[in-house]
Amino acid sequence: MTQHLAAPSTGTSDDAPGHRTGWWHDAVIYQVYPRSFADGNGDGMGDLAGVTARLPYLRDLGVDAVWLSPFYASPQADAGYDVADYRAIDPMFGTLLDADALIREAHGLGLRIIVDLVPNHSSDQHEWFKRALAEGPGSALRERYHFRAGKGADGELPPNDWESIFGGPAWTRTTDPDGTPGEWYLHLFAPEQPDFNWEHPAVADEFRSILRFWLDMGVDGFRVDVAHGLVKAEGLPDLGSHDQLKLLGNDVMPFFDQDGVHEIYRSWRTVLDEYSGDRVLVAEAWTPTVERTANYVRPDEMHQAFNFQYLSTAWNAAELRAVIDSSLDAMRPVGAPTTWVLSNHDVTRHATRFANPPGLGTQIRTPGDRELGLRRARAATLLMLALPGSAYVYQGEELGLPDVTDLPDEARQDPSFFRAEGQDGFRDGCRVPIPWTREGSSYGFGGGGSWLPQPDTWGALSVEAQDGVQGSTLELYRAAIAARREHPGLGAGTDVEWLDAPEGVLALGRPGFVATVNTTGAQVRITVPGTLLLASGPVTVDGTTVELPADTTVWWTV
């Protein structure tokens, strides 16, 4: 696995025609949610200075890059995904000097930095949008968003039937400068997040400039939020159905995954290619199939796309094998690496998802069987890190943190929680600040408490409590990432070899390596495939056979 920042990309590889190489192809990338990682100034909110101070921890964990969720100037109507100024740092997180220091320190430690970019929509406090409202109908700035006259005798109905992802209509009516009801504007998310009109050349020009601003600052790439949403179908046609959220991920929608988005990303790719050092574009693209996801990572577009089909797969051998095969098959023709992820800032942590029965979705309100969930989560992590491609780790999963499912309503801050419809609104559970020490008002997060309440059990799961402790989840992650770097058969490549295994067990081969994964709730005896390298739980080899414990993954060298 590449760890040296200056390592060049050759552009080709021997394992697949036209296969592109680059540090991201087999990287382990760690997601930092800045407000919940570390608090440098003691105000109860995580910040860039806190992240910088903890970068040596991430170096020692062994990851290759750090992806930072948004830290831009924002009213925080959606935790920073409503950006008012793309070239400024929100004061709650620090300053541009803090961002510069973070990037420099990361590079000095051999870590790359990926920043979030939010191009589908801005904040309603963005200067463009504020002026568009103030200037009223006919303002040229309104053409940079989607303003439309309403339907009905007096324009009292929304322009079409689209629904917001957060619930309710995707349109909000404005008030004209003279106080009368005015046009409507489109927002696929919160009303405070008006959608840009990407048909307008000024929008495209602005974002190419934003890309260059941060590339000049030294960032190594961008994770593109709602990458599938920028282009809307011509004429903004009615969808013709209600409960539209149920269709997401199953159909191509008139506001998602339109083919026109790919022209945008081809233009962005030319910008990144102007810079040395292998800069990377990562798509957050919810699509109906992995084949459509592959469209975002064709050779002249992005470099990676999140694999949400894998994230939402149950702990079941047959289902896991099917999604692994389909993911690899979809990415191989375009020469892009498959990505694997189990948790992020928008879904229930996998230690809690796997603690509950399958079929409950990715936002779960019940803690489930904590011991079972952790055992499966550890096993799932070793499976993920054994697969070819790039793996994403969400902050705190290396500690085995569960979701906090019992936050009181008055403590919650997820904007979708306060809406009657739409997303479940329980994302706060995976955003609770992580624990660093056994004791203290915020378990080492910072000197001024925590913006979301932490459970009383957090100290026992802290970095301090697990550091150097054999068998701890933290040490399992460290050992797995180190082994992945040391064994060239892990991470790299585009294929797995499925070996014969009992029902409920996966046995996958990579060069010089075998992983055996027992997804059942009972021990399963198999023939020893090689020399024991690492296991997610206690394993005893008995001659030529071994009892695989329930919900356990074992790595073997061969």
Coordinates of C-alpha atoms in Angstrom, one line a residue:
M1 CA 0.0 0.0 0.0
T2 CA 1.3 3.4 -1.0
Q3 CA 2.4 5.5 2.0
H4 CA 4.8 7.9 0.3
L5 CA 3.3 11.1 -0.9
A6 CA 5.7 11.5 -3.8
A7 CA 5.0 8.1 -5.4
P8 CA 4.1 8.7 -9.0
S9 CA 1.2 7.1 -10.9
T10 CA 2.2 5.1 -13.9
G11 CA -1.3 5.1 -15.4
T12 CA -1.4 1.4 -16.2
S13 CA -1.1 -1.9 -14.5
D14 CA -0.5 -5.5 -15.7
D15 CA -3.6 -7.0 -14.1
A16 CA -6.2 -5.5 -16.3
P17 CA -6.2 -3.7 -19.7
G18 CA -6.3 0.0 -19.2
H19 CA -6.2 -0.4 -15.5
R20 CA -5.2 2.9 -13.8
T21 CA -2.9 2.9 -10.8
G22 CA -2.6 5.5 -8.0
W23 CA -2.3 5.6 -4.3
W24 CA -6.1 5.4 -3.9
H25 CA -6.3 2.0 -5.5
D26 CA -5.6 0.1 -2.4
A27 CA -5.7 2.8 0.2
V28 CA -7.3 2.7 3.7
I29 CA -9.1 6.1 4.1
Y30 CA -10.2 7.3 7.5
Q31 CA -13.3 9.6 7.7
V32 CA -13.1 12.4 10.2
Y33 CA -16.4 14.1 11.2
P34 CA -14.7 17.3 12.5
R35 CA -17.2 18.3 15.1
S36 CA -17.0 14.9 16.8
F37 CA -13.3 13.9 16.5
A38 CA -11.3 16.2 18.8
D39 CA -11.9 19.6 20.4
G40 CA -8.8 21.8 20.4
N41 CA -10.2 25.0 22.1
G42 CA -12.4 23.5 24.8
D43 CA -15.8 24.8 23.6
G44 CA -17.4 21.4 23.3
M45 CA -17.2 21.3 19.5
G46 CA -14.6 19.5 17.5
D47 CA -12.4 21.6 15.3
L48 CA -9.4 21.6 12.9
A49 CA -6.9 22.2 15.6
G50 CA -8.2 19.2 17.5
V51 CA -7.8 17.1 14.3
T52 CA -4.3 18.3 13.8
A53 CA -3.3 17.4 17.3
R54 CA -4.6 13.8 16.8
L55 CA -3.0 13.1 13.4
P56 CA -0.2 11.1 14.9
Y57 CA -2.9 8.7 16.2
L58 CA -4.1 8.2 12.6
R59 CA -0.6 7.7 11.3
D60 CA 0.0 5.0 13.9
L61 CA -3.4 3.4 13.0
G62 CA -1.8 2.9 9.6
V63 CA -4.3 4.7 7.3
D64 CA -3.2 6.3 4.1
A65 CA -5.5 9.3 3.9
V66 CA -8.0 11.3 6.0
W67 CA -11.3 12.5 4.6
L68 CA -12.7 15.5 6.4
S69 CA -16.5 16.2 6.4
P70 CA -17.4 19.8 5.7
F71 CA -15.7 22.6 7.7
Y72 CA -16.7 25.5 5.5
A73 CA -18.5 28.7 6.6
S74 CA -22.1 27.6 7.2
P75 CA -25.2 28.4 9.2
Q76 CA -25.1 24.7 10.1
A77 CA -28.7 24.0 9.1
D78 CA -27.4 20.5 8.0
A79 CA -24.2 20.0 9.9
G80 CA -22.1 22.0 7.4
Y81 CA -23.6 20.5 4.3
D82 CA -25.2 23.9 3.7
V83 CA -22.2 26.0 2.6
A84 CA -22.3 29.8 2.7
D85 CA -18.7 30.3 1.5
Y86 CA -16.7 27.5 -0.1
R87 CA -13.4 29.4 0.5
A88 CA -13.7 30.1 4.2
I89 CA -13.6 28.0 7.4
D90 CA -16.5 28.2 9.7
P91 CA -15.4 29.9 13.0
M92 CA -16.6 26.9 15.0
F93 CA -13.8 24.9 13.3
G94 CA -11.1 27.5 13.1
T95 CA -9.5 29.5 10.3
L96 CA -7.8 29.0 6.9
L97 CA -4.5 29.1 8.8
D98 CA -5.7 26.1 10.8
A99 CA -6.7 24.3 7.6
D100 CA -3.2 25.1 6.2
A101 CA -1.5 23.8 9.3
L102 CA -3.6 20.6 9.2
I103 CA -2.7 19.9 5.6
R104 CA 1.0 20.5 6.2
E105 CA 1.1 18.4 9.4
A106 CA -0.7 15.5 7.6
H107 CA 1.7 15.6 4.7
G108 CA 4.6 15.6 7.1
L109 CA 3.2 12.5 8.7
G110 CA 2.7 10.7 5.4
L111 CA -1.0 11.2 5.3
R112 CA -3.1 12.6 2.5
I113 CA -6.1 14.9 3.0
I114 CA -9.4 14.6 1.1
V115 CA -12.0 17.3 1.7
D116 CA -15.7 17.3 1.2
L117 CA -17.2 19.3 -1.6
V118 CA -20.9 20.1 -1.7
P119 CA -21.8 21.1 -5.3
N120 CA -25.5 20.1 -5.5
H121 CA -26.7 23.0 -3.3
S122 CA -25.5 25.9 -1.3
S123 CA -26.8 27.5 1.9
D124 CA -29.6 30.0 1.6
Q125 CA -27.1 32.3 3.2
H126 CA -24.7 32.1 0.2
E127 CA -24.2 35.5 -1.3
W128 CA -25.7 34.5 -4.6
F129 CA -28.9 33.2 -3.1
K130 CA -29.3 36.2 -0.7
R131 CA -28.9 38.6 -3.6
A132 CA -31.3 36.6 -5.8
L133 CA -34.0 36.9 -3.2
A134 CA -33.3 40.6 -2.5
E135 CA -33.4 41.5 -6.2
G136 CA -36.7 39.7 -6.8
P137 CA -38.1 38.1 -10.0
G138 CA -36.0 38.7 -13.1
S139 CA -32.7 38.8 -11.2
A140 CA -29.9 37.2 -13.2
L141 CA -28.7 35.5 -10.0
R142 CA -32.0 33.5 -9.9
E143 CA -30.8 31.7 -13.0
R144 CA -28.0 30.1 -10.9
Y145 CA -30.6 28.2 -8.9
H146 CA -34.0 26.7 -9.8
F147 CA -36.6 29.4 -9.4
R148 CA -40.0 28.8 -10.9
A149 CA -43.5 30.2 -10.9
G150 CA -46.0 28.1 -9.0
K151 CA -49.0 26.2 -10.4
G152 CA -52.6 27.1 -9.6
A153 CA -54.6 30.3 -10.2
D154 CA -52.3 32.4 -8.0
G155 CA -49.1 30.3 -8.2
E156 CA -50.0 28.8 -4.8
L157 CA -48.9 25.2 -5.7
P158 CA -45.3 23.9 -6.1
P159 CA -44.0 23.8 -9.7
N160 CA -43.9 20.0 -9.7
D161 CA -44.5 17.1 -7.4
W162 CA -40.9 16.4 -6.3
E163 CA -40.4 15.6 -2.6
S164 CA -37.5 16.6 -0.4
I165 CA -35.2 13.9 0.9
F166 CA -35.8 15.4 4.3
G167 CA -39.6 15.2 3.9
G168 CA -42.3 17.4 2.4
P169 CA -42.2 19.3 -0.9
A170 CA -38.9 19.9 -2.6
W171 CA -40.0 23.5 -3.2
T172 CA -40.3 26.6 -1.0
R173 CA -42.2 29.7 -2.0
T174 CA -40.4 33.1 -1.7
T175 CA -41.7 36.4 -0.7
D176 CA -41.0 39.2 -3.1
P177 CA -39.3 42.5 -2.0
D178 CA -42.8 44.2 -1.9
G179 CA -44.1 41.5 0.5
T180 CA -46.3 39.6 -1.9
P181 CA -45.9 35.8 -2.5
G182 CA -43.4 35.1 -5.2
E183 CA -41.7 32.3 -7.1
W184 CA -40.7 29.0 -5.7
Y185 CA -37.1 27.6 -5.4
L186 CA -36.0 23.9 -5.5
H187 CA -34.3 22.2 -2.6
L188 CA -33.9 18.4 -2.7
F189 CA -32.8 18.6 0.9
A190 CA -33.7 21.2 3.6
P191 CA -35.3 24.6 2.6
E192 CA -32.0 26.1 3.7
Q193 CA -30.2 24.2 0.9
P194 CA -31.3 25.6 -2.5
D195 CA -30.1 23.5 -5.4
F196 CA -27.7 25.1 -7.9
N197 CA -28.7 25.2 -11.6
W198 CA -25.8 23.4 -13.2
E199 CA -27.0 24.4 -16.7
H200 CA -25.8 27.9 -15.9
P201 CA -22.1 28.5 -16.9
A202 CA -21.4 30.7 -13.9
V203 CA -22.0 27.7 -11.6
A204 CA -19.6 25.5 -13.5
D205 CA -17.0 28.3 -13.6
E206 CA -17.3 28.9 -9.8
F207 CA -16.8 25.3 -8.9
R208 CA -13.7 24.9 -11.1
S209 CA -12.3 27.9 -9.3
I210 CA -13.2 26.3 -5.9
L211 CA -11.4 23.2 -6.9
R212 CA -8.3 25.1 -7.7
F213 CA -8.5 27.1 -4.5
W214 CA -8.2 23.9 -2.4
L215 CA -5.8 22.2 -4.7
D216 CA -3.5 25.2 -4.3
M217 CA -3.9 24.8 -0.6
G218 CA -2.5 21.3 -1.0
V219 CA -5.4 19.0 -0.6
D220 CA -5.1 15.6 -2.2
G221 CA -8.6 15.2 -3.4
F222 CA -12.3 15.7 -2.9
R223 CA -15.2 13.6 -1.8
V224 CA -18.1 14.9 -3.8
D225 CA -21.4 15.1 -1.9
V226 CA -24.6 14.1 -3.7
A227 CA -22.5 13.6 -6.9
H228 CA -25.6 12.0 -8.6
G229 CA -27.8 15.1 -8.0
L230 CA -26.3 18.0 -9.9
V231 CA -28.2 17.7 -13.2
K232 CA -32.0 17.6 -13.3
A233 CA -34.1 16.3 -16.2
E234 CA -35.1 18.9 -18.8
G235 CA -38.3 20.7 -17.9
L236 CA -38.3 19.4 -14.3
P237 CA -41.0 16.8 -15.1
D238 CA -43.4 15.5 -12.4
L239 CA -42.5 12.1 -11.0
G240 CA -46.1 11.1 -10.8
S241 CA -45.9 9.2 -7.5
H242 CA -45.8 9.8 -3.8
D243 CA -43.6 8.2 -1.2
Q244 CA -40.7 9.0 -3.6
L245 CA -38.1 8.2 -0.9
K246 CA -39.0 4.5 -1.4
L247 CA -37.9 4.7 -5.0
L248 CA -34.5 6.1 -4.2
G249 CA -31.8 3.6 -5.1
N250 CA -34.2 1.6 -7.2
D251 CA -34.9 3.8 -10.2
V252 CA -33.2 6.7 -12.1
M253 CA -35.1 9.7 -10.9
P254 CA -35.6 13.0 -12.8
F255 CA -33.4 14.7 -10.2
F256 CA -30.8 12.0 -9.5
D257 CA -28.3 10.1 -11.6
Q258 CA -29.0 12.0 -14.8
D259 CA -26.5 11.3 -17.6
G260 CA -25.5 15.0 -17.8
V261 CA -23.6 14.9 -14.5
H262 CA -20.7 13.1 -16.3
E263 CA -19.8 16.0 -18.5
I264 CA -19.3 18.0 -15.3
Y265 CA -16.9 15.5 -13.8
R266 CA -15.0 15.2 -17.0
S267 CA -14.3 18.9 -16.8
W268 CA -13.3 18.6 -13.1
R269 CA -10.9 15.8 -14.0
T270 CA -9.0 18.1 -16.4
V271 CA -8.6 20.5 -13.5
L272 CA -7.2 17.8 -11.2
D273 CA -4.9 16.5 -13.9
E274 CA -3.2 20.0 -14.0
Y275 CA -1.8 19.2 -10.5
S276 CA 1.0 16.8 -9.6
G277 CA 0.8 14.2 -6.9
D278 CA -2.1 12.1 -7.9
R279 CA -5.1 14.1 -6.8
V280 CA -8.4 12.1 -6.5
L281 CA -12.1 12.6 -6.9
V282 CA -14.5 10.4 -4.9
A283 CA -18.2 10.2 -5.8
E284 CA -20.9 9.9 -3.2
A285 CA -23.4 8.6 -5.8
W286 CA -26.5 6.7 -4.9
T287 CA -27.5 4.8 -8.0
P288 CA -29.9 2.0 -8.7
T289 CA -27.1 -0.5 -9.7
V290 CA -23.3 -0.8 -9.3
E291 CA -23.2 -0.7 -13.1
R292 CA -24.5 2.8 -13.0
T293 CA -22.1 3.7 -10.2
A294 CA -19.3 2.6 -12.5
N295 CA -20.2 5.3 -14.9
Y296 CA -18.8 7.9 -12.4
V297 CA -15.4 6.3 -12.5
R298 CA -14.7 5.9 -16.2
P299 CA -11.1 6.7 -17.1
D300 CA -11.8 10.4 -17.8
E301 CA -14.1 11.1 -14.8
M302 CA -13.7 10.3 -11.1
H303 CA -11.3 7.9 -9.5
Q304 CA -13.5 6.2 -6.9
A305 CA -17.2 5.9 -6.0
F306 CA -18.7 4.8 -2.7
N307 CA -20.1 1.3 -2.7
F308 CA -23.4 1.8 -0.9
Q309 CA -24.7 -1.6 -2.1
Y310 CA -22.0 -3.2 0.0
L311 CA -22.7 -1.0 3.1
S312 CA -26.3 -2.1 3.1
T313 CA -25.7 -5.8 2.7
A314 CA -26.7 -8.1 5.6
W315 CA -24.3 -10.3 7.5
N316 CA -25.0 -13.3 5.2
A317 CA -22.5 -15.3 3.2
A318 CA -24.5 -15.6 0.1
E319 CA -25.5 -12.0 0.0
L320 CA -22.0 -10.8 0.7
R321 CA -20.5 -13.0 -2.0
A322 CA -23.1 -11.7 -4.5
V323 CA -22.4 -8.0 -3.8
I324 CA -18.6 -8.5 -3.8
D325 CA -18.8 -10.2 -7.2
S326 CA -21.2 -7.6 -8.7
S327 CA -19.1 -4.8 -7.4
L328 CA -15.8 -6.1 -8.8
D329 CA -17.5 -7.0 -12.1
A330 CA -18.9 -3.5 -12.5
M331 CA -15.6 -1.7 -11.8
R332 CA -13.2 -4.0 -13.7
P333 CA -14.2 -2.8 -17.2
V334 CA -13.6 0.9 -16.3
G335 CA -10.3 0.2 -14.6
A336 CA -11.4 1.7 -11.3
P337 CA -10.9 0.3 -7.9
T338 CA -13.9 -1.0 -6.0
T339 CA -14.5 0.7 -2.6
W340 CA -15.7 -0.9 0.6
V341 CA -17.3 0.8 3.5
L342 CA -19.3 -0.4 6.6
S343 CA -20.0 2.9 8.4
N344 CA -20.2 6.6 7.9
H345 CA -21.7 9.8 9.4
D346 CA -25.2 9.1 7.8
V347 CA -25.8 5.5 8.8
T348 CA -26.1 3.5 12.0
R349 CA -22.6 2.2 13.0
H350 CA -22.2 -1.4 11.8
A351 CA -21.5 -2.7 15.3
T352 CA -25.2 -1.8 16.0
R353 CA -26.6 -2.7 12.6
F354 CA -25.2 -6.2 12.9
A355 CA -26.5 -6.4 16.5
N356 CA -30.1 -6.3 15.1
P357 CA -32.1 -8.6 12.8
P358 CA -31.5 -7.9 9.1
G359 CA -33.9 -5.9 7.0
L360 CA -34.2 -2.9 9.3
G361 CA -32.3 -0.5 7.0
T362 CA -29.3 1.6 7.7
Q363 CA -30.8 3.8 10.4
I364 CA -31.7 1.7 13.4
R365 CA -33.2 2.9 16.7
T366 CA -32.6 -0.2 18.9
P367 CA -29.2 -1.2 20.4
G368 CA -29.7 -4.9 19.7
D369 CA -27.3 -7.6 21.1
R370 CA -24.2 -5.5 21.8
E371 CA -21.9 -8.5 22.1
L372 CA -23.1 -10.1 18.9
G373 CA -22.9 -6.8 17.0
L374 CA -19.3 -6.2 18.0
R375 CA -18.3 -9.8 17.1
R376 CA -19.8 -9.5 13.7
A377 CA -18.4 -6.0 13.2
R378 CA -14.9 -7.2 13.8
A379 CA -15.4 -10.1 11.5
A380 CA -16.9 -7.8 8.8
T381 CA -13.9 -5.5 9.1
L382 CA -11.4 -8.2 8.4
L383 CA -13.5 -9.3 5.4
M384 CA -13.6 -5.7 4.1
L385 CA -9.8 -5.3 4.5
A386 CA -9.2 -8.5 2.6
L387 CA -10.9 -7.4 -0.5
P388 CA -9.2 -5.8 -3.5
G389 CA -9.7 -2.1 -3.7
S390 CA -9.9 0.8 -1.3
A391 CA -11.4 0.6 2.2
Y392 CA -13.1 3.5 4.2
V393 CA -13.0 3.6 8.0
Y394 CA -15.4 5.9 9.9
Q395 CA -14.0 7.5 13.0
G396 CA -14.5 5.4 16.1
E397 CA -15.3 2.1 14.4
E398 CA -11.7 1.1 15.2
L399 CA -12.8 1.3 18.8
G400 CA -15.9 -0.9 18.2
L401 CA -18.2 2.0 19.1
P402 CA -21.9 1.3 18.9
D403 CA -24.5 3.8 17.8
V404 CA -25.9 5.8 20.7
T405 CA -29.6 4.9 20.3
D406 CA -30.9 6.4 23.5
L407 CA -30.1 10.1 23.0
P408 CA -32.9 12.2 24.5
D409 CA -35.0 14.2 22.0
E410 CA -33.8 17.5 23.4
A411 CA -30.2 16.6 22.7
R412 CA -30.7 15.7 19.0
Q413 CA -29.4 18.0 16.3
D414 CA -30.0 16.1 13.1
P415 CA -32.2 18.5 11.0
S416 CA -34.2 15.6 9.6
F417 CA -35.2 14.6 13.1
F418 CA -37.3 17.7 13.4
R419 CA -39.3 17.1 10.3
A420 CA -42.4 15.0 10.3
E421 CA -41.5 13.0 7.2
G422 CA -38.4 12.0 5.2
Q423 CA -35.3 10.4 6.7
D424 CA -35.6 8.8 10.1
G425 CA -33.5 11.6 11.6
F426 CA -31.4 9.4 13.9
R427 CA -28.0 10.2 12.4
D428 CA -26.9 11.8 15.7
G429 CA -26.3 8.3 17.1
C430 CA -23.2 7.8 15.0
R431 CA -22.0 11.4 15.4
V432 CA -21.5 11.4 19.2
P433 CA -17.9 12.5 19.9
I434 CA -15.4 9.7 20.2
P435 CA -13.7 8.8 23.5
W436 CA -9.9 9.2 23.9
T437 CA -9.4 8.7 27.6
R438 CA -11.0 6.5 30.3
E439 CA -12.1 9.5 32.4
G440 CA -12.9 13.2 32.1
S441 CA -16.0 15.3 31.2
S442 CA -15.8 14.3 27.6
Y443 CA -13.4 11.3 27.8
G444 CA -10.6 13.3 26.3
F445 CA -12.6 14.8 23.5
G446 CA -11.9 18.3 24.9
G447 CA -11.9 20.4 28.0
G448 CA -15.3 21.8 27.6
G449 CA -17.7 18.9 27.5
S450 CA -19.3 17.4 24.4
W451 CA -21.9 18.9 21.9
L452 CA -23.8 15.5 22.0
P453 CA -23.9 13.6 25.3
Q454 CA -21.6 10.6 25.5
P455 CA -22.7 7.3 27.3
D456 CA -21.3 6.4 30.7
T457 CA -19.7 3.3 29.0
W458 CA -17.6 5.4 26.7
G459 CA -14.5 5.4 28.9
A460 CA -14.1 1.6 28.6
L461 CA -14.1 1.9 24.8
S462 CA -11.6 4.8 24.7
V463 CA -8.3 4.8 22.9
E464 CA -6.6 4.9 26.2
A465 CA -8.4 1.8 27.4
Q466 CA -7.7 -0.2 24.2
D467 CA -4.2 1.0 23.4
G468 CA -1.7 -1.9 23.6
V469 CA -4.4 -4.3 24.9
Q470 CA -4.1 -7.6 23.0
G471 CA -7.4 -8.5 21.5
S472 CA -8.9 -5.1 21.6
T473 CA -10.7 -3.8 18.6
L474 CA -8.2 -0.9 18.2
E475 CA -5.3 -3.4 18.1
L476 CA -7.2 -5.6 15.7
Y477 CA -7.5 -2.6 13.3
R478 CA -3.9 -1.7 13.7
A479 CA -2.7 -5.3 13.0
A480 CA -5.1 -5.7 10.1
I481 CA -4.0 -2.5 8.3
A482 CA -0.3 -3.3 8.9
A483 CA -0.8 -6.8 7.5
R484 CA -2.6 -5.4 4.5
R485 CA 0.4 -3.2 3.8
E486 CA 2.9 -6.0 4.3
H487 CA 1.2 -8.6 2.2
P488 CA 1.0 -7.5 -1.5
G489 CA -1.9 -9.9 -2.2
L490 CA -4.2 -7.8 0.0
G491 CA -5.7 -4.6 -1.3
A492 CA -4.2 -4.6 -4.7
G493 CA -5.8 -6.2 -7.8
T494 CA -9.3 -6.6 -9.1
D495 CA -10.3 -10.3 -8.4
V496 CA -11.0 -12.8 -5.6
E497 CA -11.0 -16.6 -5.9
W498 CA -13.9 -18.3 -4.2
L499 CA -12.8 -21.5 -2.6
D500 CA -15.0 -24.4 -1.5
A501 CA -16.5 -23.8 1.9
P502 CA -19.5 -25.0 4.0
E503 CA -22.8 -23.2 3.8
G504 CA -22.7 -19.9 5.6
V505 CA -18.9 -19.7 5.3
L506 CA -16.9 -17.6 2.8
A507 CA -13.4 -18.7 1.8
L508 CA -11.8 -16.2 -0.6
G509 CA -8.3 -16.5 -2.0
R510 CA -5.9 -13.7 -2.9
P511 CA -2.3 -14.1 -3.9
G512 CA -0.5 -15.8 -1.0
F513 CA -3.5 -15.3 1.2
V514 CA -6.9 -16.9 2.2
A515 CA -9.7 -15.4 4.3
T516 CA -12.3 -17.6 5.9
V517 CA -15.5 -15.9 7.1
N518 CA -18.1 -17.7 9.2
T519 CA -21.3 -15.7 9.1
T520 CA -23.3 -18.3 10.9
G521 CA -24.2 -18.4 14.6
A522 CA -22.4 -21.7 15.2
Q523 CA -18.9 -23.1 15.0
V524 CA -18.0 -24.7 11.7
R525 CA -15.1 -27.1 11.2
I526 CA -12.9 -26.6 8.1
T527 CA -9.6 -27.8 6.8
V528 CA -6.7 -25.4 7.8
P529 CA -5.9 -23.5 4.5
G530 CA -2.5 -22.1 5.6
T531 CA -0.7 -20.4 8.5
L532 CA -2.8 -18.4 10.9
L533 CA -2.1 -14.7 10.4
L534 CA -4.9 -12.8 12.1
A535 CA -8.4 -13.5 13.5
S536 CA -11.3 -11.3 14.6
G537 CA -11.8 -13.6 17.6
P538 CA -10.1 -16.5 19.5
V539 CA -9.2 -19.4 17.2
T540 CA -7.5 -22.7 18.0
V541 CA -5.9 -24.7 15.2
D542 CA -6.2 -28.5 15.8
G543 CA -3.8 -30.2 13.5
T544 CA -5.1 -30.0 10.0
T545 CA -8.5 -28.7 10.9
V546 CA -9.9 -25.7 12.7
E547 CA -13.2 -24.8 14.4
L548 CA -14.2 -21.4 13.0
P549 CA -16.1 -19.7 15.8
A550 CA -19.5 -18.1 15.0
D551 CA -19.3 -14.8 13.3
T552 CA -15.5 -14.8 12.9
T553 CA -13.1 -14.0 10.1
V554 CA -9.6 -15.6 10.0
W555 CA -6.7 -14.5 7.8
W556 CA -4.2 -17.2 6.6
T557 CA -1.0 -17.0 4.6
V558 CA -0.4 -19.7 2.0

